mmCIF file of C-alpha atoms and ligand atoms in Angstrom:
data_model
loop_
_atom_site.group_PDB
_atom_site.id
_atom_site.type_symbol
_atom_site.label_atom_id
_atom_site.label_comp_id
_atom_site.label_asym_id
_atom_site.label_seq_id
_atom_site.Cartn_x
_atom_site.Cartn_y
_atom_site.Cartn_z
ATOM 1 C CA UNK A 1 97.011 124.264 134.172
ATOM 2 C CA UNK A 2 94.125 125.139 133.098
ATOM 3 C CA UNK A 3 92.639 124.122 129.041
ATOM 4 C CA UNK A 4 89.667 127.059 129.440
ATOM 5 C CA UNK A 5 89.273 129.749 131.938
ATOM 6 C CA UNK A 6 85.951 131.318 131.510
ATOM 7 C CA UNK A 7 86.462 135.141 133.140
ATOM 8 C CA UNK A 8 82.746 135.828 134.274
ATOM 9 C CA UNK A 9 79.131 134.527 135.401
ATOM 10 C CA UNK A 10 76.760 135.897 133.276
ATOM 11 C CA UNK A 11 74.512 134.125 130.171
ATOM 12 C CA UNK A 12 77.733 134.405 127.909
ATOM 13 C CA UNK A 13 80.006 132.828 130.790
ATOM 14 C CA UNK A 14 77.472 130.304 131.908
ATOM 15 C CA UNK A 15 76.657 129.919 127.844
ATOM 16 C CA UNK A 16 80.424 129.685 127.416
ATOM 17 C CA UNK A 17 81.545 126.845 130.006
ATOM 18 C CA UNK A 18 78.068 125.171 129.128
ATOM 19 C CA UNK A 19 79.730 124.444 125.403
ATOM 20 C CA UNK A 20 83.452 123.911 126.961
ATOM 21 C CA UNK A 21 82.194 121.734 129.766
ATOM 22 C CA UNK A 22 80.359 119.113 126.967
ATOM 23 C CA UNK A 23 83.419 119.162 124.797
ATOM 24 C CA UNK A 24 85.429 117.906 127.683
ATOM 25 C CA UNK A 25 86.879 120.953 128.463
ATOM 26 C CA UNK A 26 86.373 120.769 132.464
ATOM 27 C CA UNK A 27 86.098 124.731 132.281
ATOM 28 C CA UNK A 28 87.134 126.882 135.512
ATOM 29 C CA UNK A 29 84.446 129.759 135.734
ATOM 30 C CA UNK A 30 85.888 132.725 137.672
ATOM 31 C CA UNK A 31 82.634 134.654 138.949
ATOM 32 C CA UNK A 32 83.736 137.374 139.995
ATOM 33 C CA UNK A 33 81.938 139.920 142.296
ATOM 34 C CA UNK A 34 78.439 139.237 140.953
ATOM 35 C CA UNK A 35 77.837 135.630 140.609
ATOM 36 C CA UNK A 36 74.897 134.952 137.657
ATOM 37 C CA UNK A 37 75.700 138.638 136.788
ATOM 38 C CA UNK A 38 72.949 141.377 135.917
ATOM 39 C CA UNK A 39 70.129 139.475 135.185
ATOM 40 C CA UNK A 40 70.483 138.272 139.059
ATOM 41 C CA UNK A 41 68.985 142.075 139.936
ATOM 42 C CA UNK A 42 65.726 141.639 137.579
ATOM 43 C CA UNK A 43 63.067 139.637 138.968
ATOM 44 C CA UNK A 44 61.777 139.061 135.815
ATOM 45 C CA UNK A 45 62.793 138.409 132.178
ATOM 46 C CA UNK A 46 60.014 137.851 129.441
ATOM 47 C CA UNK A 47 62.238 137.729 126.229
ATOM 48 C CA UNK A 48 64.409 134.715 127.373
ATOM 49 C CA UNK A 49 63.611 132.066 124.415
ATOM 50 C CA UNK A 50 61.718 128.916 126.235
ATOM 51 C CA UNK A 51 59.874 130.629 129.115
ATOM 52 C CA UNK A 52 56.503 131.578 127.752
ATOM 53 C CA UNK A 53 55.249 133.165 131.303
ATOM 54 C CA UNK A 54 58.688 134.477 131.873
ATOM 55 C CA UNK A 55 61.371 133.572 134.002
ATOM 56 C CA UNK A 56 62.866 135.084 137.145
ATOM 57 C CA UNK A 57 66.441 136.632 136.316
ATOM 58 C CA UNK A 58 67.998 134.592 139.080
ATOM 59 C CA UNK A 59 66.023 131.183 138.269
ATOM 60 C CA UNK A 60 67.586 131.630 135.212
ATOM 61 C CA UNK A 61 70.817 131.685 136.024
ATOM 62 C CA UNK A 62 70.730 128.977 138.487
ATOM 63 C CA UNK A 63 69.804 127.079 135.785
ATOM 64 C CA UNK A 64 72.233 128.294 133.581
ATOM 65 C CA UNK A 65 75.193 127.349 136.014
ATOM 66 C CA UNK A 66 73.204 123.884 137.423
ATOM 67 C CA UNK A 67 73.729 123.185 133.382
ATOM 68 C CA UNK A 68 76.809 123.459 132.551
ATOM 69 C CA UNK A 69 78.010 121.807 135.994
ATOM 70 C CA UNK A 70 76.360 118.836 135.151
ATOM 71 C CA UNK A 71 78.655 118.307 132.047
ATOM 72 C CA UNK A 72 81.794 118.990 134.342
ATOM 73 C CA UNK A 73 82.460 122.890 134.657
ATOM 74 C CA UNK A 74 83.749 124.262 137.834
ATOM 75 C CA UNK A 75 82.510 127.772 139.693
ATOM 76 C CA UNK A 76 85.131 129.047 141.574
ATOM 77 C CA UNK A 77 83.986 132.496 143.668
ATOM 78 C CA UNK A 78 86.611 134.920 142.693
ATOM 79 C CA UNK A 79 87.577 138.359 140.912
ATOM 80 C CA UNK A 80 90.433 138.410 137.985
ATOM 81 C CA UNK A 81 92.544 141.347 139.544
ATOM 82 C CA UNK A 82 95.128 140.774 136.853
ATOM 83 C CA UNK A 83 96.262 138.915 133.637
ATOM 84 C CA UNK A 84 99.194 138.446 131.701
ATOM 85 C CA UNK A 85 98.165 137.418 127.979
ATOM 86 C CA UNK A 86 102.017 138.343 126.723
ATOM 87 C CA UNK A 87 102.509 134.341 126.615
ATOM 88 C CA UNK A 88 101.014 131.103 126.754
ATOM 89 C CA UNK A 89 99.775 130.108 128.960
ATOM 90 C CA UNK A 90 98.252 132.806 130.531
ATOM 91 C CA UNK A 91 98.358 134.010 133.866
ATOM 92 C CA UNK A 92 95.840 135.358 135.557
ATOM 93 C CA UNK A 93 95.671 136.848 139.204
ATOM 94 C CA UNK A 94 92.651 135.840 141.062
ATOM 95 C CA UNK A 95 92.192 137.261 144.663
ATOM 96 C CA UNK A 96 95.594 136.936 144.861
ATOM 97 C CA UNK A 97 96.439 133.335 143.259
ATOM 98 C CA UNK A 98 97.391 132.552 140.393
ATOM 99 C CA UNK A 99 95.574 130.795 137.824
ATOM 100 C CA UNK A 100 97.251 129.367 134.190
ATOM 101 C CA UNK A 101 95.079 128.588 131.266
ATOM 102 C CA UNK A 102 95.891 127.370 127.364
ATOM 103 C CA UNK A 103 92.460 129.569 126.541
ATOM 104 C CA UNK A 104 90.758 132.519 127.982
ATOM 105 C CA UNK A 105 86.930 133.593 127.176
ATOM 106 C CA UNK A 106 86.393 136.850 128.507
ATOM 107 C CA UNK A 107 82.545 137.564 129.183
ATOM 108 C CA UNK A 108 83.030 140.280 132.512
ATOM 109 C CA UNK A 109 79.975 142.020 130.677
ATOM 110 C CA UNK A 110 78.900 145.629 131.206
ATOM 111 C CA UNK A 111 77.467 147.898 134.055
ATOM 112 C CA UNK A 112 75.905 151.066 133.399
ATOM 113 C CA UNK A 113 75.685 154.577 134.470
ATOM 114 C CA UNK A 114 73.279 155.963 136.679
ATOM 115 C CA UNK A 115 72.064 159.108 137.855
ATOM 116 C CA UNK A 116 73.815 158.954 141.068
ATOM 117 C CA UNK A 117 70.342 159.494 143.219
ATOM 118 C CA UNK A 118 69.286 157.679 146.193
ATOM 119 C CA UNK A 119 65.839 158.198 145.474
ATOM 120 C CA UNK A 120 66.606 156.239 142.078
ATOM 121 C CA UNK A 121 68.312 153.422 143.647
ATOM 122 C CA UNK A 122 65.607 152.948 146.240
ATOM 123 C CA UNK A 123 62.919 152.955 142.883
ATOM 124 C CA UNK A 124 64.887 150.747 141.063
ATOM 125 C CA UNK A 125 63.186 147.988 139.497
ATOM 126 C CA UNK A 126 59.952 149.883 141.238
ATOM 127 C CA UNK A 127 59.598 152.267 138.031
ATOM 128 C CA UNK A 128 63.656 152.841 137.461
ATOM 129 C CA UNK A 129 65.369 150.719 134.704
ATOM 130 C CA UNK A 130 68.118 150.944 132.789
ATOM 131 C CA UNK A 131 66.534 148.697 129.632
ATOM 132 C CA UNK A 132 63.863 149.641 127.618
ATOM 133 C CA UNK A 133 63.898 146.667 125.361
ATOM 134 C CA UNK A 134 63.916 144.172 128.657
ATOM 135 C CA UNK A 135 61.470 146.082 130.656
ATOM 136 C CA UNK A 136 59.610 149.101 128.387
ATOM 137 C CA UNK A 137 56.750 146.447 127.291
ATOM 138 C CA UNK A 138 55.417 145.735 131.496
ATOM 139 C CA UNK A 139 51.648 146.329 132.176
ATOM 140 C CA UNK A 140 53.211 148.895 134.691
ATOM 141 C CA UNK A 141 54.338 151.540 131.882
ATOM 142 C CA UNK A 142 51.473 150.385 128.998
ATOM 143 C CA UNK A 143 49.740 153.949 128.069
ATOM 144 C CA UNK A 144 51.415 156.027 130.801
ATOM 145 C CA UNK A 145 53.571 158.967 130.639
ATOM 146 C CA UNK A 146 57.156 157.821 130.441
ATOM 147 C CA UNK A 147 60.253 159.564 130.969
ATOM 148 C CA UNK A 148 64.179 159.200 129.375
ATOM 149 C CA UNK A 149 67.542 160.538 130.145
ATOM 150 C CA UNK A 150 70.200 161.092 128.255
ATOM 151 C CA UNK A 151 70.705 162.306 124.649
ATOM 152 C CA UNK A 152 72.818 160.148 122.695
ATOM 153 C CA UNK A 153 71.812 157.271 120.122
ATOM 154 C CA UNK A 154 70.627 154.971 123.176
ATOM 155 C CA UNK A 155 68.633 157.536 124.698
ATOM 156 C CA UNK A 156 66.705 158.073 121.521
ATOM 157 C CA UNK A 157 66.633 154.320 120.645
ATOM 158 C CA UNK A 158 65.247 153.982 124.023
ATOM 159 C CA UNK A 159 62.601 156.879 123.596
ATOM 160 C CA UNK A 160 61.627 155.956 119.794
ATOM 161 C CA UNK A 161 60.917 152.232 121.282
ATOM 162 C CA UNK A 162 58.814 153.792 124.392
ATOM 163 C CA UNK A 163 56.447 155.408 122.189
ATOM 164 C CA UNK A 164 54.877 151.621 121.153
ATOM 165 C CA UNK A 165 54.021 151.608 124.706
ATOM 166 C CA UNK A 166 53.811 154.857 126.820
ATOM 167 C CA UNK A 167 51.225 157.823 126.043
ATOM 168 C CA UNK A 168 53.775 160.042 125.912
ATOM 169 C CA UNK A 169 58.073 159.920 126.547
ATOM 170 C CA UNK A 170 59.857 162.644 127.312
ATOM 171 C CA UNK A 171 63.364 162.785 126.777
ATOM 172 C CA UNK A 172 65.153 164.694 129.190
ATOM 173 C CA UNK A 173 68.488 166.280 128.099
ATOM 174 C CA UNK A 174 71.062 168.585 129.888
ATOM 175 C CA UNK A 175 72.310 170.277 126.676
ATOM 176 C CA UNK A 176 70.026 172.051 124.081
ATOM 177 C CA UNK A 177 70.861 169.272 121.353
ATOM 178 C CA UNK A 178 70.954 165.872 121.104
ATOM 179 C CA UNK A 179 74.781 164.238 121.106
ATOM 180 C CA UNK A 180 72.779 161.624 119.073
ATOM 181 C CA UNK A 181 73.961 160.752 115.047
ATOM 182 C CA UNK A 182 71.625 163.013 112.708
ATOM 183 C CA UNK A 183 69.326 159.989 111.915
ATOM 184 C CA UNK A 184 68.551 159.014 115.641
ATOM 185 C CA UNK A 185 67.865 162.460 116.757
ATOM 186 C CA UNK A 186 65.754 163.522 113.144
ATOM 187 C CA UNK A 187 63.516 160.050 114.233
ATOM 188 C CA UNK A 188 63.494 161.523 117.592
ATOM 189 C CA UNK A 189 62.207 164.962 117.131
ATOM 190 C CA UNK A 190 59.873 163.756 114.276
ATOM 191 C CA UNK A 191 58.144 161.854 116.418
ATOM 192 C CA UNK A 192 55.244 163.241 117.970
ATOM 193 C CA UNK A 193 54.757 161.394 120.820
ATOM 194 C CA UNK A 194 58.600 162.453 122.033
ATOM 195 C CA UNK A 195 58.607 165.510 124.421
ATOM 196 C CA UNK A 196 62.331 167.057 124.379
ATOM 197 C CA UNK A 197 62.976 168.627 127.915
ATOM 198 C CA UNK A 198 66.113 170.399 127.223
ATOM 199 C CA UNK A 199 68.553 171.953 129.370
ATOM 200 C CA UNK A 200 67.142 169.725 132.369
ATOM 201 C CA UNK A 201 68.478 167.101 134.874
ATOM 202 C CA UNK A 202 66.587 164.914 137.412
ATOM 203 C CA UNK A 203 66.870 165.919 140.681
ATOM 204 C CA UNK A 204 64.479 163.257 142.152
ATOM 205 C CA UNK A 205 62.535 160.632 141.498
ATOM 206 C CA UNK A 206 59.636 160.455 142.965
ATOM 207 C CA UNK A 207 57.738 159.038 145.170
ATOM 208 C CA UNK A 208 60.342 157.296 147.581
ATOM 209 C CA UNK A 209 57.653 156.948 150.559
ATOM 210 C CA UNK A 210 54.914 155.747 147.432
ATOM 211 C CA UNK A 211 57.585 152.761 146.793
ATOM 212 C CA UNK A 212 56.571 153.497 143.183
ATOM 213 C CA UNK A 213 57.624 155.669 140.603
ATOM 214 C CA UNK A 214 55.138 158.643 140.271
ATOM 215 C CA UNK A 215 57.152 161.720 138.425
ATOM 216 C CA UNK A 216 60.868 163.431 138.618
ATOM 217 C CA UNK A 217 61.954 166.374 139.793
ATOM 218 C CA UNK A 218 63.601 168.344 137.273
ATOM 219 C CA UNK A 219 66.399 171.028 137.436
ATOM 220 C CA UNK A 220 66.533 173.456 134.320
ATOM 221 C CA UNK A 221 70.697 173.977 134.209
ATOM 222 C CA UNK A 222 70.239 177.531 132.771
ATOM 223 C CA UNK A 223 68.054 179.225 134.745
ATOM 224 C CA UNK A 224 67.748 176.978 138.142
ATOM 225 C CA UNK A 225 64.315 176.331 137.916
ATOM 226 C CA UNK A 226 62.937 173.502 139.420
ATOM 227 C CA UNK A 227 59.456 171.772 138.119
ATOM 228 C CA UNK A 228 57.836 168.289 138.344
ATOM 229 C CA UNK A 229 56.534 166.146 135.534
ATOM 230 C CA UNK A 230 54.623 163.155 136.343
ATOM 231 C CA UNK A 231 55.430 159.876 134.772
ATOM 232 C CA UNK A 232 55.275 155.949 135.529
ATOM 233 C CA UNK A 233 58.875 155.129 134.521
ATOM 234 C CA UNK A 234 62.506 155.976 134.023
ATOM 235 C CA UNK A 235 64.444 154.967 131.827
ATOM 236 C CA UNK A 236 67.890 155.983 132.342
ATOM 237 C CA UNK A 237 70.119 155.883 129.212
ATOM 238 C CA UNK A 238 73.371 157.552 129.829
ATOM 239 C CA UNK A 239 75.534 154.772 128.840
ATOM 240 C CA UNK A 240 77.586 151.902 130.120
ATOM 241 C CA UNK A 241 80.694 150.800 131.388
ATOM 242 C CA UNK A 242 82.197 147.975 129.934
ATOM 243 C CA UNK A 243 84.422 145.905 132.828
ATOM 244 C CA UNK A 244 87.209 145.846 130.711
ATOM 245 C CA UNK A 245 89.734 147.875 132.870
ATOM 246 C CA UNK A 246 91.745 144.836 133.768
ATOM 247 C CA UNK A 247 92.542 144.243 130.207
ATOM 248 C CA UNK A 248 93.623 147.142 129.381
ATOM 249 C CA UNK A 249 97.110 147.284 127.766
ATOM 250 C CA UNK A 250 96.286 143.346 127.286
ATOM 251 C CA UNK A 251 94.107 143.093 124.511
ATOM 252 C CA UNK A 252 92.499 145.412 121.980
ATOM 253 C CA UNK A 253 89.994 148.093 123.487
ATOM 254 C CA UNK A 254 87.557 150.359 121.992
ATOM 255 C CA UNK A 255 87.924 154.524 122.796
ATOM 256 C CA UNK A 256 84.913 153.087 125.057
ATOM 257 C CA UNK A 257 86.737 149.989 126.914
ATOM 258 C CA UNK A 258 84.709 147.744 124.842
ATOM 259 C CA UNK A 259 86.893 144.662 123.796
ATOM 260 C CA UNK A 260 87.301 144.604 120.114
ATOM 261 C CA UNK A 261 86.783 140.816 118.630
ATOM 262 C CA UNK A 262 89.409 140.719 115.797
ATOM 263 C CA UNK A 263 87.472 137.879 113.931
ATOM 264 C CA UNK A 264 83.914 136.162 115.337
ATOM 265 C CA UNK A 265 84.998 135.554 119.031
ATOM 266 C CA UNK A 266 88.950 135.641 118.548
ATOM 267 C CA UNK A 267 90.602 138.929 119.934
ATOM 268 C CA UNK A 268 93.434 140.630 118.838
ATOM 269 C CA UNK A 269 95.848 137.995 121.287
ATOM 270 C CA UNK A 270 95.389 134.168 119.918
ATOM 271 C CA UNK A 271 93.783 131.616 122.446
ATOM 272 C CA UNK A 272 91.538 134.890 124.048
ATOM 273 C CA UNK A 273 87.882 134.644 123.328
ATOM 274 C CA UNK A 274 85.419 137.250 124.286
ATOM 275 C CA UNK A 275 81.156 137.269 124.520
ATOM 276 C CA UNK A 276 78.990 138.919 125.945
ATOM 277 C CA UNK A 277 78.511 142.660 127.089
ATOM 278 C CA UNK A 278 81.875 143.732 127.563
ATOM 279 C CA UNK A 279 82.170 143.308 123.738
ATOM 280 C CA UNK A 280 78.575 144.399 122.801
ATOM 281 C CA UNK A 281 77.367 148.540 123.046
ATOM 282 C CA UNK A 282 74.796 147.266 120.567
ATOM 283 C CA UNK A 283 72.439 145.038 121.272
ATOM 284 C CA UNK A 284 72.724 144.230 125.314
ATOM 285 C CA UNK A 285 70.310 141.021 125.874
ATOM 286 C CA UNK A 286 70.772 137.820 127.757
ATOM 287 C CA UNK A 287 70.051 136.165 124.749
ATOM 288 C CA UNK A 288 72.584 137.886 122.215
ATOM 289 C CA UNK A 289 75.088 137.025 125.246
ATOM 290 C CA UNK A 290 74.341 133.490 125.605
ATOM 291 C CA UNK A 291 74.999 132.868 121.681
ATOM 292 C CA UNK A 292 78.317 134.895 121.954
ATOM 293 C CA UNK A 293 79.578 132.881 124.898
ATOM 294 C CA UNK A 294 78.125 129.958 122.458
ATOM 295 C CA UNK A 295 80.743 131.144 119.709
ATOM 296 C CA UNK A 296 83.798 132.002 121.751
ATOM 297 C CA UNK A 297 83.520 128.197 123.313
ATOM 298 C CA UNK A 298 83.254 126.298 120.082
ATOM 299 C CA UNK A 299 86.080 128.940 118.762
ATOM 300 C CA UNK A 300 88.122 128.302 121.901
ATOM 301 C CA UNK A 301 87.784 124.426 121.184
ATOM 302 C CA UNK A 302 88.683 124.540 118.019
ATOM 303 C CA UNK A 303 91.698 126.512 118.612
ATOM 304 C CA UNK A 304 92.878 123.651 121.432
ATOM 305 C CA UNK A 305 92.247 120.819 118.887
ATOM 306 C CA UNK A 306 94.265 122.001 116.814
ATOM 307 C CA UNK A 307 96.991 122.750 119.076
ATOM 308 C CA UNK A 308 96.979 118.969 119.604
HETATM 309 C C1 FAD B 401 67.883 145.316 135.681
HETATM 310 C C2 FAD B 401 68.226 144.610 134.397
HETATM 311 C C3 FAD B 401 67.249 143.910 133.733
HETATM 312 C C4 FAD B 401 67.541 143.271 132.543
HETATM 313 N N1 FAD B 401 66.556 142.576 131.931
HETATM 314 C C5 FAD B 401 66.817 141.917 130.791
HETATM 315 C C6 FAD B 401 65.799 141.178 130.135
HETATM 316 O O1 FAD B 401 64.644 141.154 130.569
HETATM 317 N N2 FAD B 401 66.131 140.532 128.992
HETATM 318 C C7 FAD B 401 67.398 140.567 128.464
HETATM 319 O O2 FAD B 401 67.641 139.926 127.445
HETATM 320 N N3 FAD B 401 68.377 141.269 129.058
HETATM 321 C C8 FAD B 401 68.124 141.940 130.189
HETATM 322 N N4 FAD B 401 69.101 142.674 130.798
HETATM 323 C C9 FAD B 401 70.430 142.720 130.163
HETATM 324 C C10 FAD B 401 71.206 141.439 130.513
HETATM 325 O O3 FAD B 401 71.236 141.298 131.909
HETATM 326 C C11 FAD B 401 72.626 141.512 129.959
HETATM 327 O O4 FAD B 401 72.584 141.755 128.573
HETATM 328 C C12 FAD B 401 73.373 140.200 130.220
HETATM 329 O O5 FAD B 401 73.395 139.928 131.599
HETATM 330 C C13 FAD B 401 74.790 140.271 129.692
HETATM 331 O O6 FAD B 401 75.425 139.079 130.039
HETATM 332 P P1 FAD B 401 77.000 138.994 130.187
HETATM 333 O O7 FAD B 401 77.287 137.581 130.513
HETATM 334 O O8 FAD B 401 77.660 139.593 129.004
HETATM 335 O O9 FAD B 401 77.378 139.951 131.397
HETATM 336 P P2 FAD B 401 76.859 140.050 132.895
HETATM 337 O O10 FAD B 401 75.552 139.433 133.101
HETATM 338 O O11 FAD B 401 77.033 141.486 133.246
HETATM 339 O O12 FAD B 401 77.932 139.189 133.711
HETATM 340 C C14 FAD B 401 79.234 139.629 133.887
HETATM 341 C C15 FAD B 401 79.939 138.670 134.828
HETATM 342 O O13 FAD B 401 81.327 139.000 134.850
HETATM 343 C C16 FAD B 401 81.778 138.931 136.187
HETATM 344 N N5 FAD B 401 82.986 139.758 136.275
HETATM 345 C C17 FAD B 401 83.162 141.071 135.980
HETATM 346 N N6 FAD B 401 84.432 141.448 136.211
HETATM 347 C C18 FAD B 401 85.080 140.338 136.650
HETATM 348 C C19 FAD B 401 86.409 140.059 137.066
HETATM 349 N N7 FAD B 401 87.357 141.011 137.077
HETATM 350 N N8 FAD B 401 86.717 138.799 137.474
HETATM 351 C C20 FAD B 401 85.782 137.815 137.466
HETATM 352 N N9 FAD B 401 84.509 138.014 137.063
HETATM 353 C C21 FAD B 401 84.170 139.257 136.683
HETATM 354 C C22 FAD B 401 80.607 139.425 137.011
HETATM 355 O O14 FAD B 401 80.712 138.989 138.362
HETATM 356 C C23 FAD B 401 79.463 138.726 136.276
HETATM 357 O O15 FAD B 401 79.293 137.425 136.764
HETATM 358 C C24 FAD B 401 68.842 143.331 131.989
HETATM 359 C C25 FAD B 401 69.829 144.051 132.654
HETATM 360 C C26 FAD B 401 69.529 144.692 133.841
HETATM 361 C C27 FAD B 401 70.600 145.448 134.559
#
C-alpha cells in the first residue's frame, strides 16, 4: 500500500513528490508515457525562477526528479490505464498491475492541438510553438512578422502579447469572427499591429528544406485561394487537451476534461489531489505547475495526518 501515488512527471509531479518525499511520504511517481513531461521537448526555458541564462527544459527536469529522489521518492516508468477512486484505498491500474494508495495527486498535465501538418512538426521548435508566453520573447521572433492561429480567447491572448515583440501578428482564423469573449476580440481588432486573416487555414509552413520558419501557406475556405505570407514564427493556439480521459466518471471534469479542484488542491473525491495542467486552461507555466504540485502535497499530507 501505497501513503501517496503521484500520477505524472512533470514540474507539478516532480514539485509534488519533492514536498511528499521530505515529509516522509516515500512517494511512488507513476511517469507515464513522457517521463519529465513537456518541458522535456523545449530546449530552452528562460522564465524558470533561479536560472538567470536559462535552463534547458530537460536539465530541468533531471533536476527536478534527482531532487525529490534524494529525500526518498520513487520513479516507477509506467502509464495509469485505470483507477478506481469509489473507495479507499484506491486502485489504480498501471500497465496492467495494480497499484493501492491512501492519497492520489493527479498532475497528467495537458497536450495541445496542432495543425496536423508535417511540415509543422518538422519546424517545431525551429519557428513552430505552441506558447507565446514561454517562447514569443526569443531574439528569433524580436521585430519580425509573426503569425497566429486560432480565434478564441488564447489565440488573441497570444496575438495581443506578440505585438510587444513582433512588427506585425497576424491572426489567422477559419471563420469570419472571432469565437473569442467580446473583450478579447474588441483588444484584438483595436490593436493596430494585429492583421485578421479571416476565412483562412495554413496549408504549410514553410520552409521545410530552410530548417527554419520563413512564411505559411494559406488556404482561403471560401473561395479556395491559396497565397503566402511571410513570417518568422507560428504560434499555434487552437487549444489543449487536458489528459484527463482516465478519470472520467471518477472525479469531477470540466465540459473541457479539465479536473475541477473542489477546494485549493482537494477534488470533488477526498484523499485526490490535483496540480498542474490538467487542472489549469489558464495560466500553463512550469512555474504555476510546480507551486500547484507544491499545494496538493502539503494538502495530501495534511489529509494523512489527520487520518492518523
Ligand atoms: C514546447 C514547449 C515549451 C514550453 N516552454 C515553457 C517555458 O519556457 N516556460 C514555462 O513556464 N512553460 C513552458 N511550457 C509549458 C510547460 O511545459 C507546462 O506548463 C508544464 O510542463 C506543465 O506541467 P505539468 O506537470 O502540469 O504537466 P506535464 O509537463 O505535461 O507532465 C504531465 C506528466 O503526466 C504524465 N502522464 C500523463 N498521463 C499519464 C498517465 N495516464 N499515467 C501516468 N502518467 C501520465 C506524462 O507522462 C507527464 O510526465 C512549454 C510547453 C511546451 C510544449
Amino acid at each position: 500500500m501505497e501513503k501517496v501515488v503521484v500520477i505524472g512527471s512533470g514540474c507539478a509531479g516532480w514539485t509534488a513528490a519533492l514536498y511528499t518525499a521530505r515529509a516522509n511520504l516515500q512517494p511512488l511517481v507513476l511517469m507515464g508515457g513522457q517521463p519529465g513531461g513537456l518541458l522535456t521537448t523545449t530546449s530552452i526555458v528562460e522564465n524558470y525562477p533561479g536560472f538567470p541564462e536559462g535552463v534547458d527544459g530537460f536539465e530541468l527536469m533531471s533536476r527536478m526528479q534527482k531532487q525529490a529522489e534524494r529525500f526518498g521518492a520513487r520513479a516507477q516508468f509506467g502509464t495509469v490505464e485505470a483507477v478506481d477512486f469509489s473507495k479507499r484505498p484506491f486502485a489504480l491500474t498501471v500497465d496492467g498491475e495494480r497499484v493501492e494508495a491512501e492519497t492520489v495527486i493527479i498532475a497528467t498535465g495537458a497536450g495541445h492541438r496542432d495543425l496536423g501538418l508535417a511540415s509543422e512538426h518538422k519546424l517545431e521548435t525551429k519557428g513552430v510553438t505552441y506558447c507565446a508566453t514561454c517562447d514569443g520573447a526569443l531574439p528569433v521572433f524580436r521585430n519580425q512578422p509573426l503569425v497566429v492561429v486560432g480565434g478564441g480567447d488564447s489565440a488573441c491572448e497570444e496575438a495581443l502579447y506578440l505585438t510587444r515583440f513582433g512588427s506585425v501578428v497576424y491572426l489567422i482564423h477559419r471563420r469570419d469572427s472571432l469565437r473569442a469573449s467580446k473583450i478579447m476580440a474588441d483588444r484584438a481588432l483595436s490593436n493596430p499591429k494585429i492583421k485578421l486573416v479571416w476565412d483562412s487555414v495554413v496549408t504549410e509552413v514553410l520552409d521545410v528544406k530552410l530548417d527554419k520558419v520563413t512564411g505559411v501557406r494559406l488556404k482561403n475556405v471560401k473561395t479556395g485561394a491559396e497565397n503566402m505570407l511571410d513570417c518568422a514564427g507560428v504560434f499555434v493556439a487552437i487549444g489543449h487537451v487536458p489528459n484527463t480521459r482516465i478519470f472520467k466518471g471518477q472525479i469531477n471534469l470540466d465540459e473541457n476534461g479539465y479536473i475541477i479542484p473542489a477546494q485549493g488542491a482537494a477534488t470533488n473525491v477526498t484523499g485526490v489531489f490535483v496540480a498542474g495542467d490538467c487542472s489549469d486552461h489558464v495560466y500553463r507555466q512550469a512555474i504555476t505547475a510546480a507551486g500547484m504540485g507544491c499545494a496538493a502535497a502539503i494538502e495530501a499530507e495534511r489529509f494523512l495526518a489527520a487520518q492518523s
